[in-house]
mmCIF file of C-alpha atoms and ligand atoms in Angstrom:
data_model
loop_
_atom_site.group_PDB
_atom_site.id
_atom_site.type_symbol
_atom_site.label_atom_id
_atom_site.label_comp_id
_atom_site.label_asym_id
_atom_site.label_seq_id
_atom_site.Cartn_x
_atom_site.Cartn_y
_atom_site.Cartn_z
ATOM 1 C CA UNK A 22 0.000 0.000 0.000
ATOM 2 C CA UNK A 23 1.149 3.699 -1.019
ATOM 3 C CA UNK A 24 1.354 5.826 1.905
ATOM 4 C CA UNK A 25 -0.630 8.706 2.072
ATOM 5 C CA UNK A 26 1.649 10.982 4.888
ATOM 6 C CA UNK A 27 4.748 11.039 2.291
ATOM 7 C CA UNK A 28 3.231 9.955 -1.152
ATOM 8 C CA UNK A 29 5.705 12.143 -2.865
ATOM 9 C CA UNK A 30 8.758 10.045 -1.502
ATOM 10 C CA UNK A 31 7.077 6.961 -1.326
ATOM 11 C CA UNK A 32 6.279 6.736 -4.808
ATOM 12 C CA UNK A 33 9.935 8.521 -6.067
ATOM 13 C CA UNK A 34 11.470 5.357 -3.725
ATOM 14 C CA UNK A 35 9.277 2.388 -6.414
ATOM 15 C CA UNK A 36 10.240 4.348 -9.467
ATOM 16 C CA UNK A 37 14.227 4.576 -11.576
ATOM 17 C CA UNK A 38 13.114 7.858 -12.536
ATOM 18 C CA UNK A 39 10.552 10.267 -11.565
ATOM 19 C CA UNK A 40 7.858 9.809 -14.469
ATOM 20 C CA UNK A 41 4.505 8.700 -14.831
ATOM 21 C CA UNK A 42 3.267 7.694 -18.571
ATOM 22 C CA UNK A 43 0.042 9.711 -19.419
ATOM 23 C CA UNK A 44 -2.738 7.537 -20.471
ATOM 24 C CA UNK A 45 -3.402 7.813 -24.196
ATOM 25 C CA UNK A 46 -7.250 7.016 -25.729
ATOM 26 C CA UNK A 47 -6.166 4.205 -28.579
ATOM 27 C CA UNK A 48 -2.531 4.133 -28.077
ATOM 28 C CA UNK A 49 -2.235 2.735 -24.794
ATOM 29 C CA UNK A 50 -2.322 -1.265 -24.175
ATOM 30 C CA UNK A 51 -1.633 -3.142 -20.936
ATOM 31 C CA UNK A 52 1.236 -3.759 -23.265
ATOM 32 C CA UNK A 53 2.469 -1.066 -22.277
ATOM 33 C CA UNK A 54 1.472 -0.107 -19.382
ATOM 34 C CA UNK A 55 3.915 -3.831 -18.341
ATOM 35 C CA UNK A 56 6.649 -2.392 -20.123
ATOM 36 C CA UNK A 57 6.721 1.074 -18.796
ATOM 37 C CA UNK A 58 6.175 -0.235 -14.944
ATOM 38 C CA UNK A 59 9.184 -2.856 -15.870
ATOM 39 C CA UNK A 60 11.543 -0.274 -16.898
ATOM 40 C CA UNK A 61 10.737 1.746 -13.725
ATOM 41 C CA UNK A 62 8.048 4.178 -14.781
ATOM 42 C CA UNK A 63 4.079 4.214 -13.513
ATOM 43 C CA UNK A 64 2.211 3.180 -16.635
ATOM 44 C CA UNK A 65 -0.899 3.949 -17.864
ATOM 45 C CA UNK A 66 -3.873 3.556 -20.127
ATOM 46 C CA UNK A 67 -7.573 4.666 -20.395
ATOM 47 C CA UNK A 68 -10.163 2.286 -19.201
ATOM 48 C CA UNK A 69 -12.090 2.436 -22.434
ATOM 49 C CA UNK A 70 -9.105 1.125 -24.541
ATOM 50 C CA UNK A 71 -10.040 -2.023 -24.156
ATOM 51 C CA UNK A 72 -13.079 -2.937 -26.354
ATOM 52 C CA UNK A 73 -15.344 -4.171 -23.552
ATOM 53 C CA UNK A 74 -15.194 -4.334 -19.459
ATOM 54 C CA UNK A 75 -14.808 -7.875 -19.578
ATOM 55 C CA UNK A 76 -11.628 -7.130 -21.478
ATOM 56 C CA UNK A 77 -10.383 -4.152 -18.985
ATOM 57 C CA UNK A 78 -11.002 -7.214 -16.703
ATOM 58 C CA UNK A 79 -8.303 -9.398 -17.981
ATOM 59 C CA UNK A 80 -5.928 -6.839 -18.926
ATOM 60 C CA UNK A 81 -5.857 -5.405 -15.255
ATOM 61 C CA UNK A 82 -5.799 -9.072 -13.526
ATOM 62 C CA UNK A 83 -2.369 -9.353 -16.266
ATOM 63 C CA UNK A 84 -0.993 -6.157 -15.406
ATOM 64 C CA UNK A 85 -1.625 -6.669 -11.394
ATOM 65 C CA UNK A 86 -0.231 -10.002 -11.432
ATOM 66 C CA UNK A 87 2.785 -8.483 -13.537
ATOM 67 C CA UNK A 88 3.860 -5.039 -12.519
ATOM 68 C CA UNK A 89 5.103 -5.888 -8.603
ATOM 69 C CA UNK A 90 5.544 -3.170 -6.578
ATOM 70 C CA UNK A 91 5.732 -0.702 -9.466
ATOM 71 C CA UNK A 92 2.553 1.549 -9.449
ATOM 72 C CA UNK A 93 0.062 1.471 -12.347
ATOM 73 C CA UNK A 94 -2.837 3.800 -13.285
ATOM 74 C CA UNK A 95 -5.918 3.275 -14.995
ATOM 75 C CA UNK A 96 -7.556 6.416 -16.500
ATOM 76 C CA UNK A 97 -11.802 6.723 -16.034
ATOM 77 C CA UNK A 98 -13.662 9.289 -17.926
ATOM 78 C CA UNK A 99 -16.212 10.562 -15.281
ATOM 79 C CA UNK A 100 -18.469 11.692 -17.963
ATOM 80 C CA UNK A 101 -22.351 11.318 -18.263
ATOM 81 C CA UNK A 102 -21.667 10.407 -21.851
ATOM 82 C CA UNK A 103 -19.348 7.282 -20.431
ATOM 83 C CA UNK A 104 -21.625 4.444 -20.463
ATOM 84 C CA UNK A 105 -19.156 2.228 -19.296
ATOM 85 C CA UNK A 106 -18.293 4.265 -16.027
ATOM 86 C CA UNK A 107 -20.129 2.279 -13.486
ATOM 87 C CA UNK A 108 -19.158 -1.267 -14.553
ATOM 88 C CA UNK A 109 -15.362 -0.344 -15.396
ATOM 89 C CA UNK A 110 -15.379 1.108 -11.686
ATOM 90 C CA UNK A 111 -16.163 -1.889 -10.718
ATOM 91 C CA UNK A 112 -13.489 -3.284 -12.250
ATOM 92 C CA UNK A 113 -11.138 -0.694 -11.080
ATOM 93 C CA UNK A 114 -12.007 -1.397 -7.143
ATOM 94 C CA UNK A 115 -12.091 -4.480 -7.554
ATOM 95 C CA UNK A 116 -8.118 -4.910 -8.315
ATOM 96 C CA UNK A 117 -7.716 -1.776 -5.599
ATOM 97 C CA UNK A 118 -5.598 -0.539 -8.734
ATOM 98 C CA UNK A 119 -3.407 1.755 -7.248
ATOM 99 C CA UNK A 120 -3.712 4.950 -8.981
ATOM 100 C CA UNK A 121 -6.764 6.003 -10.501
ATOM 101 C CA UNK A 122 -6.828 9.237 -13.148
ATOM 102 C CA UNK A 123 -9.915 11.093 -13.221
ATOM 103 C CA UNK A 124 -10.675 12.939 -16.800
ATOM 104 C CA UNK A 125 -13.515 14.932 -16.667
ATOM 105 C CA UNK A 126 -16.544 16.003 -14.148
ATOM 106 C CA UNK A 127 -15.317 14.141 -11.701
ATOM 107 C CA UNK A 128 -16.882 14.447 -8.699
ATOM 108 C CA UNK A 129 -16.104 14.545 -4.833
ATOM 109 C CA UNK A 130 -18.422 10.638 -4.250
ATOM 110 C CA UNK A 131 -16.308 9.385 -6.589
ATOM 111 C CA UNK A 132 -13.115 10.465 -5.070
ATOM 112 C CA UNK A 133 -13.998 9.451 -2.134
ATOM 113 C CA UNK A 134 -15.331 5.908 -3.112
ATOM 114 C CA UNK A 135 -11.838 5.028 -4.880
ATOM 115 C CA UNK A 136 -10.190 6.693 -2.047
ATOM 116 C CA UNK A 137 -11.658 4.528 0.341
ATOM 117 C CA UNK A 138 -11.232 1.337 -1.492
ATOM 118 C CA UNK A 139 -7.256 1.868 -1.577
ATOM 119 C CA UNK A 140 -7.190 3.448 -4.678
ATOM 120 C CA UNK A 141 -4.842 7.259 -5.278
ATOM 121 C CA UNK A 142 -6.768 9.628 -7.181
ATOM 122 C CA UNK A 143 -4.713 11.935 -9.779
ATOM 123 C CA UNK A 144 -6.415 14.853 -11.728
ATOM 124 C CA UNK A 145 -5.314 16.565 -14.616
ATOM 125 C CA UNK A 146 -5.830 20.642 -14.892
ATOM 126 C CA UNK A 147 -4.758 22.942 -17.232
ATOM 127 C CA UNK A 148 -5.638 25.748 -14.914
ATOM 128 C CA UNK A 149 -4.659 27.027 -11.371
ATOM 129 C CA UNK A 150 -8.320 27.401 -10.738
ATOM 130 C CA UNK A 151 -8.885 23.897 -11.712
ATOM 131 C CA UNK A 152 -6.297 22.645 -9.533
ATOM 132 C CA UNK A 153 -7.983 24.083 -6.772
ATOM 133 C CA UNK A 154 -11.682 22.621 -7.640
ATOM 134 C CA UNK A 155 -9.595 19.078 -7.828
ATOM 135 C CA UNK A 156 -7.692 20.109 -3.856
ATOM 136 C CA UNK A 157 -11.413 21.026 -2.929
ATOM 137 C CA UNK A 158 -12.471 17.121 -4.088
ATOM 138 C CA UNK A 159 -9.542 15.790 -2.435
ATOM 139 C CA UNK A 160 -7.475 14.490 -4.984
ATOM 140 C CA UNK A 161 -3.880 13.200 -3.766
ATOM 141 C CA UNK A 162 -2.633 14.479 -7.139
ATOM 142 C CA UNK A 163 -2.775 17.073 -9.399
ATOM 143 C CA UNK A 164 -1.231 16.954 -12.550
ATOM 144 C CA UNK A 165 -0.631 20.575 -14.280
ATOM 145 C CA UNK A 166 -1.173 20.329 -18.333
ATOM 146 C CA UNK A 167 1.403 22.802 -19.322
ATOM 147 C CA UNK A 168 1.096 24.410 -23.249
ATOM 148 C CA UNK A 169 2.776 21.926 -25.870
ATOM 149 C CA UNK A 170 1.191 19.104 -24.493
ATOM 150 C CA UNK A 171 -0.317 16.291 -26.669
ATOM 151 C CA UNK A 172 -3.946 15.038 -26.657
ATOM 152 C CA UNK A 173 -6.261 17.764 -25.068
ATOM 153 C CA UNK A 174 -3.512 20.615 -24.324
ATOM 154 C CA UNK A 175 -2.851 22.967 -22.074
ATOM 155 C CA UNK A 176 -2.441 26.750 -22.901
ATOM 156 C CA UNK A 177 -0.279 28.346 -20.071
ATOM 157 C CA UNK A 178 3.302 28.021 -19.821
ATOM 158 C CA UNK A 179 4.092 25.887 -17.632
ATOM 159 C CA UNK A 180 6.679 28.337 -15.901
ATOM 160 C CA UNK A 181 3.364 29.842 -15.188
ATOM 161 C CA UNK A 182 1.327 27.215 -14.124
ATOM 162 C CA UNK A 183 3.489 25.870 -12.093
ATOM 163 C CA UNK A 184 4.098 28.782 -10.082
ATOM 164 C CA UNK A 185 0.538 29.433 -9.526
ATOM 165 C CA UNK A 186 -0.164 25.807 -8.345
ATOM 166 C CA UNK A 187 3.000 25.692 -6.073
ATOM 167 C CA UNK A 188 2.176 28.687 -4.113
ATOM 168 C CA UNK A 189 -0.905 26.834 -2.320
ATOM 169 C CA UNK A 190 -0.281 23.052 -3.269
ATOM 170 C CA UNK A 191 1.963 21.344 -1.538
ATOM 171 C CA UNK A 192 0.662 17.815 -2.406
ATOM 172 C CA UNK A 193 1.477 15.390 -5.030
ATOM 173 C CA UNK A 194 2.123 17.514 -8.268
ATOM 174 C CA UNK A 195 2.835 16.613 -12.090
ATOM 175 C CA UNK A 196 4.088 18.362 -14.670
ATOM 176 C CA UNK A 197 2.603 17.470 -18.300
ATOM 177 C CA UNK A 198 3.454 18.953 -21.849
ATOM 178 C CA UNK A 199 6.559 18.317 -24.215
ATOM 179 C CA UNK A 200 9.109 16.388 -21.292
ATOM 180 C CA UNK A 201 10.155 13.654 -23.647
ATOM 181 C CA UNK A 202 14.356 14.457 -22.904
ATOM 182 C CA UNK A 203 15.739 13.321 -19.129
ATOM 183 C CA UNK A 204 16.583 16.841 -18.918
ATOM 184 C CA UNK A 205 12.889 18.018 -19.183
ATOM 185 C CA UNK A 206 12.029 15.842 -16.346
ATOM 186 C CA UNK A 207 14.964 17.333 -14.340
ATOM 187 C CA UNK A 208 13.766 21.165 -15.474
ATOM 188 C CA UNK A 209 9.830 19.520 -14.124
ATOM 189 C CA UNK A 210 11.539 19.018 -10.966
ATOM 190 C CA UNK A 211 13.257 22.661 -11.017
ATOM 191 C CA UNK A 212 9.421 23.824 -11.285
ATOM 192 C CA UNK A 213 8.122 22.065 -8.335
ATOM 193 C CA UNK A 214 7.444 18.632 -9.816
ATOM 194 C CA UNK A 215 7.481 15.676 -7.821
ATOM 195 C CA UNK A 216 6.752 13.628 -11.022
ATOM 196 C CA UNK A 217 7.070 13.960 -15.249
ATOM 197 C CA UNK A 218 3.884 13.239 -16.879
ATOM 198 C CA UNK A 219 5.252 11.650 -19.961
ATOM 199 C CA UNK A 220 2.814 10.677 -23.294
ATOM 200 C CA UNK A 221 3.190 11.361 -26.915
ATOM 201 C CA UNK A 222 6.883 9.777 -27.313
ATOM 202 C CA UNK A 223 4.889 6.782 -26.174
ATOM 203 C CA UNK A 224 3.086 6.469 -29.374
ATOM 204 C CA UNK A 225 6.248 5.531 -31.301
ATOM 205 C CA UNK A 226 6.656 2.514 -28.661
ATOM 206 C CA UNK A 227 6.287 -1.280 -30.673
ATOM 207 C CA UNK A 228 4.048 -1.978 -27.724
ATOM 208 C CA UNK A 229 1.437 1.141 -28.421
ATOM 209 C CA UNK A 230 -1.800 0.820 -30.751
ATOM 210 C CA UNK A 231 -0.587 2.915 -33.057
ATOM 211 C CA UNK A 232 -0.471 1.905 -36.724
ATOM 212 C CA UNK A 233 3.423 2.001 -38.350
ATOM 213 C CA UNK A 234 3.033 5.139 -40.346
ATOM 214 C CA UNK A 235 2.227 6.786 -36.807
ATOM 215 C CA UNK A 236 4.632 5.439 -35.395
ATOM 216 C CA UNK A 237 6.839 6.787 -38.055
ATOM 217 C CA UNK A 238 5.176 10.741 -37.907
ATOM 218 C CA UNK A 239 6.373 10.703 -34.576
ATOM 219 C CA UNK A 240 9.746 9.777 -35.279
ATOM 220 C CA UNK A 241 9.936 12.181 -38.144
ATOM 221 C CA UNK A 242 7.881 15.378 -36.891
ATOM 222 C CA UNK A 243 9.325 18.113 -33.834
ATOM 223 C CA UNK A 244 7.636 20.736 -32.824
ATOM 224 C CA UNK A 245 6.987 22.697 -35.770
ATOM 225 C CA UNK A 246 4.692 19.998 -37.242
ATOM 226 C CA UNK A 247 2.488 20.119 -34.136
ATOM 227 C CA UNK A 248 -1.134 22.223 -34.838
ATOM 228 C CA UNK A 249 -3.242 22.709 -31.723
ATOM 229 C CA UNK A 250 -7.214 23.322 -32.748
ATOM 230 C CA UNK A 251 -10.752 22.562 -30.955
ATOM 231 C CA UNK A 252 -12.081 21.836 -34.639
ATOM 232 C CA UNK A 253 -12.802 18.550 -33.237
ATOM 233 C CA UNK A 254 -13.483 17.978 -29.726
ATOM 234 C CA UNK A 255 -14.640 22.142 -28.943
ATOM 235 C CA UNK A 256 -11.442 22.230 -26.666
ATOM 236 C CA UNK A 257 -8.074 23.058 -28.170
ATOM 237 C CA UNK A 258 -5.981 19.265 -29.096
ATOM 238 C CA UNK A 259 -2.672 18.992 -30.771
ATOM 239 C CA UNK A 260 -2.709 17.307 -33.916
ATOM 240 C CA UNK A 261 0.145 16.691 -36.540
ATOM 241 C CA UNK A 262 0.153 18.820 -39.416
ATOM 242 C CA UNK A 263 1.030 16.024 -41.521
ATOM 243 C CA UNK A 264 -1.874 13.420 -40.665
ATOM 244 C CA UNK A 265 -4.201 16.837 -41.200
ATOM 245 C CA UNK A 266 -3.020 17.048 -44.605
ATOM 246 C CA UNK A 267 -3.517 13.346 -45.535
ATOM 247 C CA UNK A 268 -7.011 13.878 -44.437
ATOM 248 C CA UNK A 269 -7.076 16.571 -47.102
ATOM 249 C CA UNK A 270 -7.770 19.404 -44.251
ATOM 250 C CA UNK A 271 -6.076 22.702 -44.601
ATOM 251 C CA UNK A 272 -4.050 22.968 -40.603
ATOM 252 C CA UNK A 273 -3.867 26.974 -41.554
ATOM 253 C CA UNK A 274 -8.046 27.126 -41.755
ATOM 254 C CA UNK A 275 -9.726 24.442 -39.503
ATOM 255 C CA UNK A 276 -12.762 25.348 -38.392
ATOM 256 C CA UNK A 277 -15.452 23.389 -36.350
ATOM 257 C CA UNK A 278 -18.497 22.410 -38.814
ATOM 258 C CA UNK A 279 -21.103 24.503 -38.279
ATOM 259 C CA UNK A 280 -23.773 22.650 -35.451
ATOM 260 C CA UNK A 281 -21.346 20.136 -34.560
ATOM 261 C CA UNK A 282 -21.690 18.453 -31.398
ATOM 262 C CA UNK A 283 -18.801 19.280 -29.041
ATOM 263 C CA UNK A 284 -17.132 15.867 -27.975
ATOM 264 C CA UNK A 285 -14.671 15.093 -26.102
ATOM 265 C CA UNK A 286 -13.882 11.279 -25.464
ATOM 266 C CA UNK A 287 -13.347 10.519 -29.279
ATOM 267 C CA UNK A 288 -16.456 8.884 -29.838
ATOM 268 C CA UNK A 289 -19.425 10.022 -32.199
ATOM 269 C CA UNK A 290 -18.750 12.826 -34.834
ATOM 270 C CA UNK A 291 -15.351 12.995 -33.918
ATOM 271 C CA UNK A 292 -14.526 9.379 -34.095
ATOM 272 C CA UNK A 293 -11.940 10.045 -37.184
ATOM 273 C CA UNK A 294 -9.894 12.041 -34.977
ATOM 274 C CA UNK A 295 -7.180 9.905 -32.755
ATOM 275 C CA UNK A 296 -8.181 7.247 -34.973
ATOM 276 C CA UNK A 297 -7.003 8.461 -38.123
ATOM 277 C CA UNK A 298 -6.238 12.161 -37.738
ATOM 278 C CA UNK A 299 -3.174 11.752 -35.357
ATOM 279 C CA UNK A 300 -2.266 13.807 -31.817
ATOM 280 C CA UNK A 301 1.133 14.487 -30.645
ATOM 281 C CA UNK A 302 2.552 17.250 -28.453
ATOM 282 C CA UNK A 303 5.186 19.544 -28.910
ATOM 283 C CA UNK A 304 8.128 17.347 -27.598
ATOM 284 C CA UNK A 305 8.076 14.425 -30.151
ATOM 285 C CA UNK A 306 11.763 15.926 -31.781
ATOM 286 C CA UNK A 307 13.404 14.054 -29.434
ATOM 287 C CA UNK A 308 11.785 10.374 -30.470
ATOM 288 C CA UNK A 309 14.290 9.241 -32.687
ATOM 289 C CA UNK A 310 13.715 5.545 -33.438
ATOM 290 C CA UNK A 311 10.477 3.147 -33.036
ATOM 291 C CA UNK A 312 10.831 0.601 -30.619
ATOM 292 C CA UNK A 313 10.127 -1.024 -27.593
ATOM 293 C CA UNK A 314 9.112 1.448 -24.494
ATOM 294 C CA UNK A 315 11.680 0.140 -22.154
ATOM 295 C CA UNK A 316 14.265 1.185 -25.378
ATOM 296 C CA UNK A 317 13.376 4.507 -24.794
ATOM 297 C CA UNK A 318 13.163 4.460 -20.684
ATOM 298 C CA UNK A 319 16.280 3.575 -20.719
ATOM 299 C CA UNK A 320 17.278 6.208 -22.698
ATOM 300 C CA UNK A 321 15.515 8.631 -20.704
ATOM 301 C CA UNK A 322 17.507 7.439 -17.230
ATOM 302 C CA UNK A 323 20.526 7.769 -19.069
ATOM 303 C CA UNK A 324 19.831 11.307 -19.946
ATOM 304 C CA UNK A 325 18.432 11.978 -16.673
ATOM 305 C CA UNK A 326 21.515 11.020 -14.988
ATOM 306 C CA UNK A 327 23.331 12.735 -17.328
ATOM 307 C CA UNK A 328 21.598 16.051 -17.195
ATOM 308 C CA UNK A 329 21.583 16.015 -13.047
ATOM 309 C CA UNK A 330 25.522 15.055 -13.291
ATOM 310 C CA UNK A 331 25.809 18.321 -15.701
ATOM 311 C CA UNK A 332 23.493 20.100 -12.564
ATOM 312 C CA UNK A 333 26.062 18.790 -10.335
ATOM 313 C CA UNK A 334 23.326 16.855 -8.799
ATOM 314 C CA UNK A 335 24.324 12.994 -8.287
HETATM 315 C C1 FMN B 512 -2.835 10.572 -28.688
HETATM 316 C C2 FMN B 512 -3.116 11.035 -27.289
HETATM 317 C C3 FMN B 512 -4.234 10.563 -26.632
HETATM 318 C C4 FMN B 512 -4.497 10.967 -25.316
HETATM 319 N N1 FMN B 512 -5.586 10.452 -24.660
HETATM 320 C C5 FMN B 512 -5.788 10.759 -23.350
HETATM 321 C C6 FMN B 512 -6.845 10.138 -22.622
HETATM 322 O O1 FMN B 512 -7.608 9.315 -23.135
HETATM 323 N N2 FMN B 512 -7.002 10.477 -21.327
HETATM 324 C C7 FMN B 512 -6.175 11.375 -20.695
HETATM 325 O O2 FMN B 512 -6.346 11.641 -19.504
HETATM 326 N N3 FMN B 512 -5.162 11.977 -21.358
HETATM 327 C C8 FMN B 512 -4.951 11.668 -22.651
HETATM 328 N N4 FMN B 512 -3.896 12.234 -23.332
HETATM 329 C C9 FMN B 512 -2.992 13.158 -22.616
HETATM 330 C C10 FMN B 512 -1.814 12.397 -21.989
HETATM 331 O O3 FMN B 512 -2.239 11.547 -20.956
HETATM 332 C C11 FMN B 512 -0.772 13.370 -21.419
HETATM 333 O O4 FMN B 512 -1.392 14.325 -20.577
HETATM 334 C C12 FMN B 512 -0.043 14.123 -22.517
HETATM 335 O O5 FMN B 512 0.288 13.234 -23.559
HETATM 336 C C13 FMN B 512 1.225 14.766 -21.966
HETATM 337 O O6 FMN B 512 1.821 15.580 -22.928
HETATM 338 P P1 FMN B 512 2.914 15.052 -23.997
HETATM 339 O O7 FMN B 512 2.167 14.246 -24.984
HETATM 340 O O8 FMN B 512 3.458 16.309 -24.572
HETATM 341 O O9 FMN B 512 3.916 14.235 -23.256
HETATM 342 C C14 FMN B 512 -3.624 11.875 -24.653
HETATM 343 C C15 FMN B 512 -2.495 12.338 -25.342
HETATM 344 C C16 FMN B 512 -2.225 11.911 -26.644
HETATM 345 C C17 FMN B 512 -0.999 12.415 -27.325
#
């Protein structure tokens, strides 16, 4: 069991490096989630990427009986739209999985059910005012979406953000958006961080749902290919400029279709982006190769250590 009192230290002390994988709709497997808990990291992934409960089922018993003492997080969208939310809870309390991350309308019951069942419960914000809403539910963590970041993005530096959140939080706190170098993580920590939050160089992992010419984009885009819009979910995403223009969309003039429903989880109208109109954030230039996710943990130690060494941090 994680203890509450010192959850900042207690979790550093089961991980090589301070990073948790952010959950990614599609892209993450329990694949994945095994290899990035193996090579000392908490893994994650969504409880709707698996196509039915029974299958979130099978892939948490394989990932509990797998992972040891390394944390792993399972990702619920507390939305009224989520029509799986009550039975994949169930599934989440029963394994007591150890972190849960909330997305959306989450409310204080439901912190407090998985709270009492064993269960940590992480938020992500892209706001300070956010953050506080998520300290007012009692969340042990609050993980600050910085501006760069892939999937759903954040908009505020996160010099910024940080800064704001640090002045009244002193709980668990993560840092999301563009940390893909072991030097990012270290600069995270600069900021206040107790953990990276770590995603998009995770969809150029052999072990992600991600089909090979994805998996390739990543390797081949930085920054610069990066286009954040709300054209498709009514809240600003990052997609990649080139898997825009294979869809035959203009990235310099998106606009959301007139009428159209504002979605967020992927689903419905929106269903061709994620699936086949790609997200990355902003700090896919340093994925170099495709290949397995420990590959690139490993990598990320090494550069970790390297950059606190250069710090004069050992
Ligand atoms: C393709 C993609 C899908 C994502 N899907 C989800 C999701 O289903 N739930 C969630 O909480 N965050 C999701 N995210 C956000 C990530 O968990 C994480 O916050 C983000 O990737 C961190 O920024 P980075 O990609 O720059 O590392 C997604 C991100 C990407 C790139």
């Amino acid at each position: 069991m994680i203890q509450r009192d010192s959850l900042a230290q207690d979790l550093r002390a089961r991980l090589r490096i301070p990073v948790m994988a952010g959950p990614m709709f599609i892209a993450s497997t329990a694949d994945l989630v095994i290899a990035q808990c193996k090579a000392g990291i908490i893994g994650s992934m969504p409880a709707l990427n698996p196509r039915s409960t029974a299958d979130l089922d099978r892939d948490i018993a394989r990932i509990s009986s797998t992972v040891g003492d390394t944390p792993y997080a399972i990702n619920l969208v507390a939305h009224p739209s989520n029509s799986r939310l009550e039975a994949d809870l169930e599934i989440v309390l029963k394994y007591k999985v150890p972190i849960v991350v909330l997305a959306l309308a989450a409310n204080p019951d439901l912190v407090a059910r998985l709270q009492a069942n064993g269960s940590l419960v992480f938020q992500d914000v892209a706001k300070n005012r956010h953050a506080r809403k998520c300290a007012e539910m009692g969340v042990d963590g609050i993980i600050a979406v910085g501006s760069g970041a892939g999937g759903h993005t954040g908009g505020i530096s996160p010099f910024a953000l940080m800064a704001e959140i640090r002045e009244w939080w002193d709980g668990l706190l993560l840092l999301a958006g563009a940390i893909s170098t072991g030097r990012s993580v270290l600069a995270a920590e600069c900021l206040g961080a107790d953990l990276a939050y770590v995603g998009s160089p995770f969809l150029a992992s052999s072990e992600a749902n991600t089909q090979d010419a994805f998996k390739q984009m990543i390797v081949d885009c930085a920054a610069d290919d990066v286009v954040v819009t709300d054209c498709f979910t009514g809240v600003p995403a990052m997609f990649l400029r080139p898997s825009l223009l294979a869809h035959g969309l203009d990235p310099s003039n998106l606009r959301r279709a007139e009428g159209k429903r504002v979605n967020i989880d992927g689903g419905g109208d929106n269903a061709k982006a994620w699936k086949e109109i790609w997200s990355a954030g902003q700090g896919i230039g340093a994925v170099r190769i495709s290949g397995p996710a420990g590959d690139y943990i490993d990598w990320l130690a090494g550069d970790y250590a390297a950059a606190r060494k250069a710090m004069g941090r050992n």
